[in-house]
Amino acid sequence: TVTYAGWMSGYGYTVRIDHGNGYYTLYGHLSGYAVWEGDEVNQGQTIGYVGTTALLETALGDHVHFAVTCDGKSVDPEDFFDLA
């Protein structure tokens, strides 16, 4: 469930998703977003667009800031990908 879609200080245009069981993902520095707060989203669905929003982000070029938290603590995103 999308819990936030809008401008967030430090992250520019941002989408935050509640995955249940205390897990959240955050996608920041987007050029825009394709979902709204309260939307139910599915894996593979477009939620936003690569960008450079937020202070000093233009120096880094287009990208998406991706973060995972569980119960408010940062989690290594690589734990969720099969890199073999």
PDB file of N, CA and C in Angstrom:
ATOM      1  N   THR A   1       0.844  -1.178   0.000  1.00  0.00           N
ATOM      2  CA  THR A   1       0.000   0.000   0.000  1.00  0.00           C
ATOM      3  C   THR A   1       0.888   1.240   0.000  1.00  0.00           C
ATOM      4  N   VAL A   2       0.589   2.187  -0.868  1.00  0.00           N
ATOM      5  CA  VAL A   2       1.347   3.437  -0.913  1.00  0.00           C
ATOM      6  C   VAL A   2       0.949   4.280   0.297  1.00  0.00           C
ATOM      7  N   THR A   3       1.943   4.602   1.129  1.00  0.00           N
ATOM      8  CA  THR A   3       1.677   5.416   2.320  1.00  0.00           C
ATOM      9  C   THR A   3       2.095   6.869   2.124  1.00  0.00           C
ATOM     10  N   TYR A   4       2.894   7.131   1.085  1.00  0.00           N
ATOM     11  CA  TYR A   4       3.310   8.501   0.798  1.00  0.00           C
ATOM     12  C   TYR A   4       3.668   8.615  -0.672  1.00  0.00           C
ATOM     13  N   ALA A   5       3.194   9.668  -1.302  1.00  0.00           N
ATOM     14  CA  ALA A   5       3.573  10.009  -2.670  1.00  0.00           C
ATOM     15  C   ALA A   5       3.567  11.527  -2.750  1.00  0.00           C
ATOM     16  N   GLY A   6       4.756  12.120  -2.806  1.00  0.00           N
ATOM     17  CA  GLY A   6       4.847  13.573  -2.824  1.00  0.00           C
ATOM     18  C   GLY A   6       6.275  14.033  -2.632  1.00  0.00           C
ATOM     19  N   TRP A   7       6.413  15.301  -2.286  1.00  0.00           N
ATOM     20  CA  TRP A   7       7.723  15.896  -2.064  1.00  0.00           C
ATOM     21  C   TRP A   7       8.161  15.642  -0.634  1.00  0.00           C
ATOM     22  N   MET A   8       9.371  15.119  -0.457  1.00  0.00           N
ATOM     23  CA  MET A   8       9.922  14.867   0.867  1.00  0.00           C
ATOM     24  C   MET A   8      11.283  15.556   0.956  1.00  0.00           C
ATOM     25  N   SER A   9      11.460  16.355   1.976  1.00  0.00           N
ATOM     26  CA  SER A   9      12.712  17.070   2.154  1.00  0.00           C
ATOM     27  C   SER A   9      13.891  16.102   2.117  1.00  0.00           C
ATOM     28  N   GLY A  10      14.891  16.427   1.313  1.00  0.00           N
ATOM     29  CA  GLY A  10      16.072  15.588   1.192  1.00  0.00           C
ATOM     30  C   GLY A  10      15.968  14.507   0.134  1.00  0.00           C
ATOM     31  N   TYR A  11      14.735  14.143  -0.252  1.00  0.00           N
ATOM     32  CA  TYR A  11      14.526  13.072  -1.223  1.00  0.00           C
ATOM     33  C   TYR A  11      13.810  13.542  -2.491  1.00  0.00           C
ATOM     34  N   GLY A  12      13.323  14.768  -2.511  1.00  0.00           N
ATOM     35  CA  GLY A  12      12.559  15.234  -3.666  1.00  0.00           C
ATOM     36  C   GLY A  12      11.256  14.455  -3.786  1.00  0.00           C
ATOM     37  N   TYR A  13      10.811  14.232  -5.026  1.00  0.00           N
ATOM     38  CA  TYR A  13       9.596  13.441  -5.216  1.00  0.00           C
ATOM     39  C   TYR A  13       9.870  12.013  -4.758  1.00  0.00           C
ATOM     40  N   THR A  14       8.995  11.519  -3.879  1.00  0.00           N
ATOM     41  CA  THR A  14       9.229  10.260  -3.183  1.00  0.00           C
ATOM     42  C   THR A  14       7.960   9.426  -3.133  1.00  0.00           C
ATOM     43  N   VAL A  15       8.132   8.107  -3.219  1.00  0.00           N
ATOM     44  CA  VAL A  15       7.044   7.158  -2.995  1.00  0.00           C
ATOM     45  C   VAL A  15       7.490   6.214  -1.887  1.00  0.00           C
ATOM     46  N   ARG A  16       6.605   5.991  -0.919  1.00  0.00           N
ATOM     47  CA  ARG A  16       6.886   5.051   0.179  1.00  0.00           C
ATOM     48  C   ARG A  16       5.781   4.005   0.190  1.00  0.00           C
ATOM     49  N   ILE A  17       6.179   2.731   0.272  1.00  0.00           N
ATOM     50  CA  ILE A  17       5.230   1.628   0.209  1.00  0.00           C
ATOM     51  C   ILE A  17       5.333   0.762   1.452  1.00  0.00           C
ATOM     52  N   ASP A  18       4.172   0.444   2.038  1.00  0.00           N
ATOM     53  CA  ASP A  18       4.074  -0.470   3.176  1.00  0.00           C
ATOM     54  C   ASP A  18       3.834  -1.868   2.619  1.00  0.00           C
ATOM     55  N   HIS A  19       4.762  -2.791   2.893  1.00  0.00           N
ATOM     56  CA  HIS A  19       4.658  -4.168   2.405  1.00  0.00           C
ATOM     57  C   HIS A  19       4.091  -5.115   3.466  1.00  0.00           C
ATOM     58  N   GLY A  20       3.764  -4.592   4.621  1.00  0.00           N
ATOM     59  CA  GLY A  20       3.254  -5.431   5.700  1.00  0.00           C
ATOM     60  C   GLY A  20       4.381  -5.984   6.547  1.00  0.00           C
ATOM     61  N   ASN A  21       4.045  -6.518   7.679  1.00  0.00           N
ATOM     62  CA  ASN A  21       5.009  -7.127   8.612  1.00  0.00           C
ATOM     63  C   ASN A  21       6.151  -6.184   8.986  1.00  0.00           C
ATOM     64  N   GLY A  22       5.891  -4.878   8.989  1.00  0.00           N
ATOM     65  CA  GLY A  22       6.895  -3.900   9.394  1.00  0.00           C
ATOM     66  C   GLY A  22       7.825  -3.433   8.284  1.00  0.00           C
ATOM     67  N   TYR A  23       7.689  -3.973   7.066  1.00  0.00           N
ATOM     68  CA  TYR A  23       8.573  -3.630   5.952  1.00  0.00           C
ATOM     69  C   TYR A  23       8.025  -2.470   5.122  1.00  0.00           C
ATOM     70  N   TYR A  24       8.928  -1.531   4.831  1.00  0.00           N
ATOM     71  CA  TYR A  24       8.615  -0.392   3.964  1.00  0.00           C
ATOM     72  C   TYR A  24       9.735  -0.229   2.940  1.00  0.00           C
ATOM     73  N   THR A  25       9.384   0.218   1.744  1.00  0.00           N
ATOM     74  CA  THR A  25      10.390   0.635   0.771  1.00  0.00           C
ATOM     75  C   THR A  25      10.170   2.105   0.458  1.00  0.00           C
ATOM     76  N   LEU A  26      11.254   2.784   0.146  1.00  0.00           N
ATOM     77  CA  LEU A  26      11.218   4.198  -0.199  1.00  0.00           C
ATOM     78  C   LEU A  26      11.963   4.385  -1.520  1.00  0.00           C
ATOM     79  N   TYR A  27      11.368   5.147  -2.406  1.00  0.00           N
ATOM     80  CA  TYR A  27      11.941   5.450  -3.716  1.00  0.00           C
ATOM     81  C   TYR A  27      12.008   6.968  -3.820  1.00  0.00           C
ATOM     82  N   GLY A  28      13.218   7.530  -3.856  1.00  0.00           N
ATOM     83  CA  GLY A  28      13.375   8.972  -3.835  1.00  0.00           C
ATOM     84  C   GLY A  28      14.090   9.522  -5.043  1.00  0.00           C
ATOM     85  N   HIS A  29      14.093  10.851  -5.161  1.00  0.00           N
ATOM     86  CA  HIS A  29      14.725  11.619  -6.230  1.00  0.00           C
ATOM     87  C   HIS A  29      14.019  11.403  -7.566  1.00  0.00           C
ATOM     88  N   LEU A  30      12.749  10.997  -7.518  1.00  0.00           N
ATOM     89  CA  LEU A  30      11.976  10.739  -8.729  1.00  0.00           C
ATOM     90  C   LEU A  30      11.675  12.031  -9.479  1.00  0.00           C
ATOM     91  N   SER A  31      11.500  11.920 -10.800  1.00  0.00           N
ATOM     92  CA  SER A  31      11.061  13.088 -11.583  1.00  0.00           C
ATOM     93  C   SER A  31       9.548  13.254 -11.467  1.00  0.00           C
ATOM     94  N   GLY A  32       8.868  12.210 -11.076  1.00  0.00           N
ATOM     95  CA  GLY A  32       7.422  12.231 -10.871  1.00  0.00           C
ATOM     96  C   GLY A  32       6.976  10.870 -10.377  1.00  0.00           C
ATOM     97  N   TYR A  33       5.717  10.765  -9.990  1.00  0.00           N
ATOM     98  CA  TYR A  33       5.212   9.498  -9.490  1.00  0.00           C
ATOM     99  C   TYR A  33       3.893   9.163 -10.173  1.00  0.00           C
ATOM    100  N   ALA A  34       3.586   7.859 -10.222  1.00  0.00           N
ATOM    101  CA  ALA A  34       2.430   7.358 -10.958  1.00  0.00           C
ATOM    102  C   ALA A  34       1.388   6.733 -10.032  1.00  0.00           C
ATOM    103  N   VAL A  35       1.541   6.921  -8.728  1.00  0.00           N
ATOM    104  CA  VAL A  35       0.630   6.351  -7.737  1.00  0.00           C
ATOM    105  C   VAL A  35       0.267   7.431  -6.724  1.00  0.00           C
ATOM    106  N   TRP A  36      -0.735   7.154  -5.917  1.00  0.00           N
ATOM    107  CA  TRP A  36      -1.208   8.094  -4.897  1.00  0.00           C
ATOM    108  C   TRP A  36      -1.305   7.375  -3.559  1.00  0.00           C
ATOM    109  N   GLU A  37      -1.276   8.138  -2.487  1.00  0.00           N
ATOM    110  CA  GLU A  37      -1.430   7.561  -1.151  1.00  0.00           C
ATOM    111  C   GLU A  37      -2.716   6.743  -1.104  1.00  0.00           C
ATOM    112  N   GLY A  38      -2.603   5.533  -0.545  1.00  0.00           N
ATOM    113  CA  GLY A  38      -3.751   4.641  -0.433  1.00  0.00           C
ATOM    114  C   GLY A  38      -3.858   3.631  -1.561  1.00  0.00           C
ATOM    115  N   ASP A  39      -3.113   3.839  -2.650  1.00  0.00           N
ATOM    116  CA  ASP A  39      -3.144   2.881  -3.762  1.00  0.00           C
ATOM    117  C   ASP A  39      -2.545   1.547  -3.341  1.00  0.00           C
ATOM    118  N   GLU A  40      -3.158   0.468  -3.783  1.00  0.00           N
ATOM    119  CA  GLU A  40      -2.589  -0.866  -3.648  1.00  0.00           C
ATOM    120  C   GLU A  40      -1.765  -1.107  -4.904  1.00  0.00           C
ATOM    121  N   VAL A  41      -0.509  -1.506  -4.757  1.00  0.00           N
ATOM    122  CA  VAL A  41       0.369  -1.704  -5.904  1.00  0.00           C
ATOM    123  C   VAL A  41       0.859  -3.145  -5.947  1.00  0.00           C
ATOM    124  N   ASN A  42       1.299  -3.555  -7.125  1.00  0.00           N
ATOM    125  CA  ASN A  42       1.779  -4.917  -7.342  1.00  0.00           C
ATOM    126  C   ASN A  42       3.203  -4.903  -7.856  1.00  0.00           C
ATOM    127  N   GLN A  43       3.907  -6.004  -7.636  1.00  0.00           N
ATOM    128  CA  GLN A  43       5.266  -6.142  -8.140  1.00  0.00           C
ATOM    129  C   GLN A  43       5.284  -5.911  -9.645  1.00  0.00           C
ATOM    130  N   GLY A  44       6.241  -5.098 -10.097  1.00  0.00           N
ATOM    131  CA  GLY A  44       6.391  -4.807 -11.517  1.00  0.00           C
ATOM    132  C   GLY A  44       5.610  -3.597 -11.996  1.00  0.00           C
ATOM    133  N   GLN A  45       4.740  -3.071 -11.172  1.00  0.00           N
ATOM    134  CA  GLN A  45       3.935  -1.909 -11.535  1.00  0.00           C
ATOM    135  C   GLN A  45       4.788  -0.647 -11.489  1.00  0.00           C
ATOM    136  N   THR A  46       4.583   0.249 -12.447  1.00  0.00           N
ATOM    137  CA  THR A  46       5.276   1.534 -12.438  1.00  0.00           C
ATOM    138  C   THR A  46       4.721   2.380 -11.301  1.00  0.00           C
ATOM    139  N   ILE A  47       5.625   2.849 -10.432  1.00  0.00           N
ATOM    140  CA  ILE A  47       5.203   3.713  -9.324  1.00  0.00           C
ATOM    141  C   ILE A  47       5.778   5.111  -9.458  1.00  0.00           C
ATOM    142  N   GLY A  48       6.855   5.263 -10.241  1.00  0.00           N
ATOM    143  CA  GLY A  48       7.481   6.569 -10.406  1.00  0.00           C
ATOM    144  C   GLY A  48       8.501   6.515 -11.523  1.00  0.00           C
ATOM    145  N   TYR A  49       9.168   7.659 -11.719  1.00  0.00           N
ATOM    146  CA  TYR A  49      10.074   7.834 -12.847  1.00  0.00           C
ATOM    147  C   TYR A  49      11.422   8.363 -12.380  1.00  0.00           C
ATOM    148  N   VAL A  50      12.483   7.804 -12.943  1.00  0.00           N
ATOM    149  CA  VAL A  50      13.854   8.183 -12.606  1.00  0.00           C
ATOM    150  C   VAL A  50      14.017   9.694 -12.718  1.00  0.00           C
ATOM    151  N   GLY A  51      14.755  10.282 -11.779  1.00  0.00           N
ATOM    152  CA  GLY A  51      14.928  11.726 -11.822  1.00  0.00           C
ATOM    153  C   GLY A  51      16.132  12.210 -11.050  1.00  0.00           C
ATOM    154  N   THR A  52      16.108  13.506 -10.767  1.00  0.00           N
ATOM    155  CA  THR A  52      17.202  14.156 -10.039  1.00  0.00           C
ATOM    156  C   THR A  52      16.658  15.189  -9.053  1.00  0.00           C
ATOM    157  N   THR A  53      15.470  14.947  -8.500  1.00  0.00           N
ATOM    158  CA  THR A  53      14.894  15.947  -7.601  1.00  0.00           C
ATOM    159  C   THR A  53      15.562  15.905  -6.235  1.00  0.00           C
ATOM    160  N   ALA A  54      15.567  17.017  -5.578  1.00  0.00           N
ATOM    161  CA  ALA A  54      16.107  17.275  -4.236  1.00  0.00           C
ATOM    162  C   ALA A  54      17.419  18.032  -4.358  1.00  0.00           C
ATOM    163  N   LEU A  55      17.813  18.621  -3.277  1.00  0.00           N
ATOM    164  CA  LEU A  55      18.998  19.454  -3.214  1.00  0.00           C
ATOM    165  C   LEU A  55      20.246  18.697  -3.650  1.00  0.00           C
ATOM    166  N   LEU A  56      21.001  19.264  -4.563  1.00  0.00           N
ATOM    167  CA  LEU A  56      22.286  18.756  -5.051  1.00  0.00           C
ATOM    168  C   LEU A  56      22.199  17.468  -5.875  1.00  0.00           C
ATOM    169  N   GLU A  57      21.015  16.925  -6.103  1.00  0.00           N
ATOM    170  CA  GLU A  57      20.898  15.660  -6.815  1.00  0.00           C
ATOM    171  C   GLU A  57      21.240  15.785  -8.294  1.00  0.00           C
ATOM    172  N   THR A  58      21.126  16.978  -8.868  1.00  0.00           N
ATOM    173  CA  THR A  58      21.440  17.126 -10.291  1.00  0.00           C
ATOM    174  C   THR A  58      22.896  16.796 -10.567  1.00  0.00           C
ATOM    175  N   ALA A  59      23.764  16.947  -9.582  1.00  0.00           N
ATOM    176  CA  ALA A  59      25.177  16.621  -9.763  1.00  0.00           C
ATOM    177  C   ALA A  59      25.402  15.118  -9.907  1.00  0.00           C
ATOM    178  N   LEU A  60      24.469  14.311  -9.436  1.00  0.00           N
ATOM    179  CA  LEU A  60      24.603  12.860  -9.482  1.00  0.00           C
ATOM    180  C   LEU A  60      24.003  12.250 -10.745  1.00  0.00           C
ATOM    181  N   GLY A  61      23.236  13.010 -11.490  1.00  0.00           N
ATOM    182  CA  GLY A  61      22.564  12.486 -12.674  1.00  0.00           C
ATOM    183  C   GLY A  61      21.311  11.717 -12.296  1.00  0.00           C
ATOM    184  N   ASP A  62      20.576  11.292 -13.314  1.00  0.00           N
ATOM    185  CA  ASP A  62      19.328  10.562 -13.090  1.00  0.00           C
ATOM    186  C   ASP A  62      19.576   9.280 -12.308  1.00  0.00           C
ATOM    187  N   HIS A  63      18.734   9.037 -11.300  1.00  0.00           N
ATOM    188  CA  HIS A  63      18.825   7.826 -10.495  1.00  0.00           C
ATOM    189  C   HIS A  63      17.595   7.730  -9.608  1.00  0.00           C
ATOM    190  N   VAL A  64      17.460   6.624  -8.912  1.00  0.00           N
ATOM    191  CA  VAL A  64      16.413   6.447  -7.904  1.00  0.00           C
ATOM    192  C   VAL A  64      17.084   6.027  -6.608  1.00  0.00           C
ATOM    193  N   HIS A  65      16.772   6.713  -5.539  1.00  0.00           N
ATOM    194  CA  HIS A  65      17.242   6.315  -4.209  1.00  0.00           C
ATOM    195  C   HIS A  65      16.282   5.235  -3.723  1.00  0.00           C
ATOM    196  N   PHE A  66      16.808   4.057  -3.391  1.00  0.00           N
ATOM    197  CA  PHE A  66      15.998   2.927  -2.941  1.00  0.00           C
ATOM    198  C   PHE A  66      16.423   2.548  -1.540  1.00  0.00           C
ATOM    199  N   ALA A  67      15.465   2.446  -0.633  1.00  0.00           N
ATOM    200  CA  ALA A  67      15.771   2.067   0.743  1.00  0.00           C
ATOM    201  C   ALA A  67      14.713   1.108   1.264  1.00  0.00           C
ATOM    202  N   VAL A  68      15.143   0.183   2.120  1.00  0.00           N
ATOM    203  CA  VAL A  68      14.244  -0.774   2.762  1.00  0.00           C
ATOM    204  C   VAL A  68      14.398  -0.611   4.267  1.00  0.00           C
ATOM    205  N   THR A  69      13.277  -0.569   4.972  1.00  0.00           N
ATOM    206  CA  THR A  69      13.312  -0.554   6.432  1.00  0.00           C
ATOM    207  C   THR A  69      12.375  -1.638   6.964  1.00  0.00           C
ATOM    208  N   CYS A  70      12.710  -2.145   8.125  1.00  0.00           N
ATOM    209  CA  CYS A  70      11.838  -3.087   8.833  1.00  0.00           C
ATOM    210  C   CYS A  70      11.783  -2.638  10.285  1.00  0.00           C
ATOM    211  N   ASP A  71      10.583  -2.410  10.754  1.00  0.00           N
ATOM    212  CA  ASP A  71      10.379  -1.916  12.119  1.00  0.00           C
ATOM    213  C   ASP A  71      11.229  -0.683  12.397  1.00  0.00           C
ATOM    214  N   GLY A  72      11.348   0.184  11.368  1.00  0.00           N
ATOM    215  CA  GLY A  72      12.052   1.450  11.516  1.00  0.00           C
ATOM    216  C   GLY A  72      13.561   1.371  11.393  1.00  0.00           C
ATOM    217  N   LYS A  73      14.096   0.192  11.134  1.00  0.00           N
ATOM    218  CA  LYS A  73      15.547   0.028  11.013  1.00  0.00           C
ATOM    219  C   LYS A  73      15.914  -0.275   9.567  1.00  0.00           C
ATOM    220  N   SER A  74      17.027   0.287   9.112  1.00  0.00           N
ATOM    221  CA  SER A  74      17.499   0.052   7.747  1.00  0.00           C
ATOM    222  C   SER A  74      17.837  -1.416   7.536  1.00  0.00           C
ATOM    223  N   VAL A  75      17.493  -1.913   6.350  1.00  0.00           N
ATOM    224  CA  VAL A  75      17.770  -3.285   5.953  1.00  0.00           C
ATOM    225  C   VAL A  75      18.543  -3.234   4.642  1.00  0.00           C
ATOM    226  N   ASP A  76      19.521  -4.120   4.463  1.00  0.00           N
ATOM    227  CA  ASP A  76      20.280  -4.173   3.223  1.00  0.00           C
ATOM    228  C   ASP A  76      19.365  -4.642   2.094  1.00  0.00           C
ATOM    229  N   PRO A  77      19.132  -3.817   1.061  1.00  0.00           N
ATOM    230  CA  PRO A  77      18.238  -4.207  -0.036  1.00  0.00           C
ATOM    231  C   PRO A  77      18.703  -5.466  -0.766  1.00  0.00           C
ATOM    232  N   GLU A  78      19.992  -5.756  -0.747  1.00  0.00           N
ATOM    233  CA  GLU A  78      20.482  -6.947  -1.428  1.00  0.00           C
ATOM    234  C   GLU A  78      19.918  -8.232  -0.812  1.00  0.00           C
ATOM    235  N   ASP A  79      19.436  -8.153   0.419  1.00  0.00           N
ATOM    236  CA  ASP A  79      18.830  -9.313   1.072  1.00  0.00           C
ATOM    237  C   ASP A  79      17.568  -9.779   0.348  1.00  0.00           C
ATOM    238  N   PHE A  80      17.020  -8.943  -0.534  1.00  0.00           N
ATOM    239  CA  PHE A  80      15.770  -9.247  -1.214  1.00  0.00           C
ATOM    240  C   PHE A  80      15.941  -9.619  -2.676  1.00  0.00           C
ATOM    241  N   PHE A  81      17.177  -9.749  -3.123  1.00  0.00           N
ATOM    242  CA  PHE A  81      17.456 -10.071  -4.513  1.00  0.00           C
ATOM    243  C   PHE A  81      18.276 -11.348  -4.588  1.00  0.00           C
ATOM    244  N   ASP A  82      17.942 -12.190  -5.553  1.00  0.00           N
ATOM    245  CA  ASP A  82      18.729 -13.385  -5.818  1.00  0.00           C
ATOM    246  C   ASP A  82      19.820 -12.992  -6.796  1.00  0.00           C
ATOM    247  N   LEU A  83      21.031 -12.803  -6.306  1.00  0.00           N
ATOM    248  CA  LEU A  83      22.128 -12.303  -7.123  1.00  0.00           C
ATOM    249  C   LEU A  83      22.985 -13.421  -7.692  1.00  0.00           C
ATOM    250  N   ALA A  84      22.555 -14.672  -7.514  1.00  0.00           N
ATOM    251  CA  ALA A  84      23.326 -15.817  -8.017  1.00  0.00           C
ATOM    252  C   ALA A  84      23.237 -15.932  -9.533  1.00  0.00           C
TER     253      ALA A  84
END
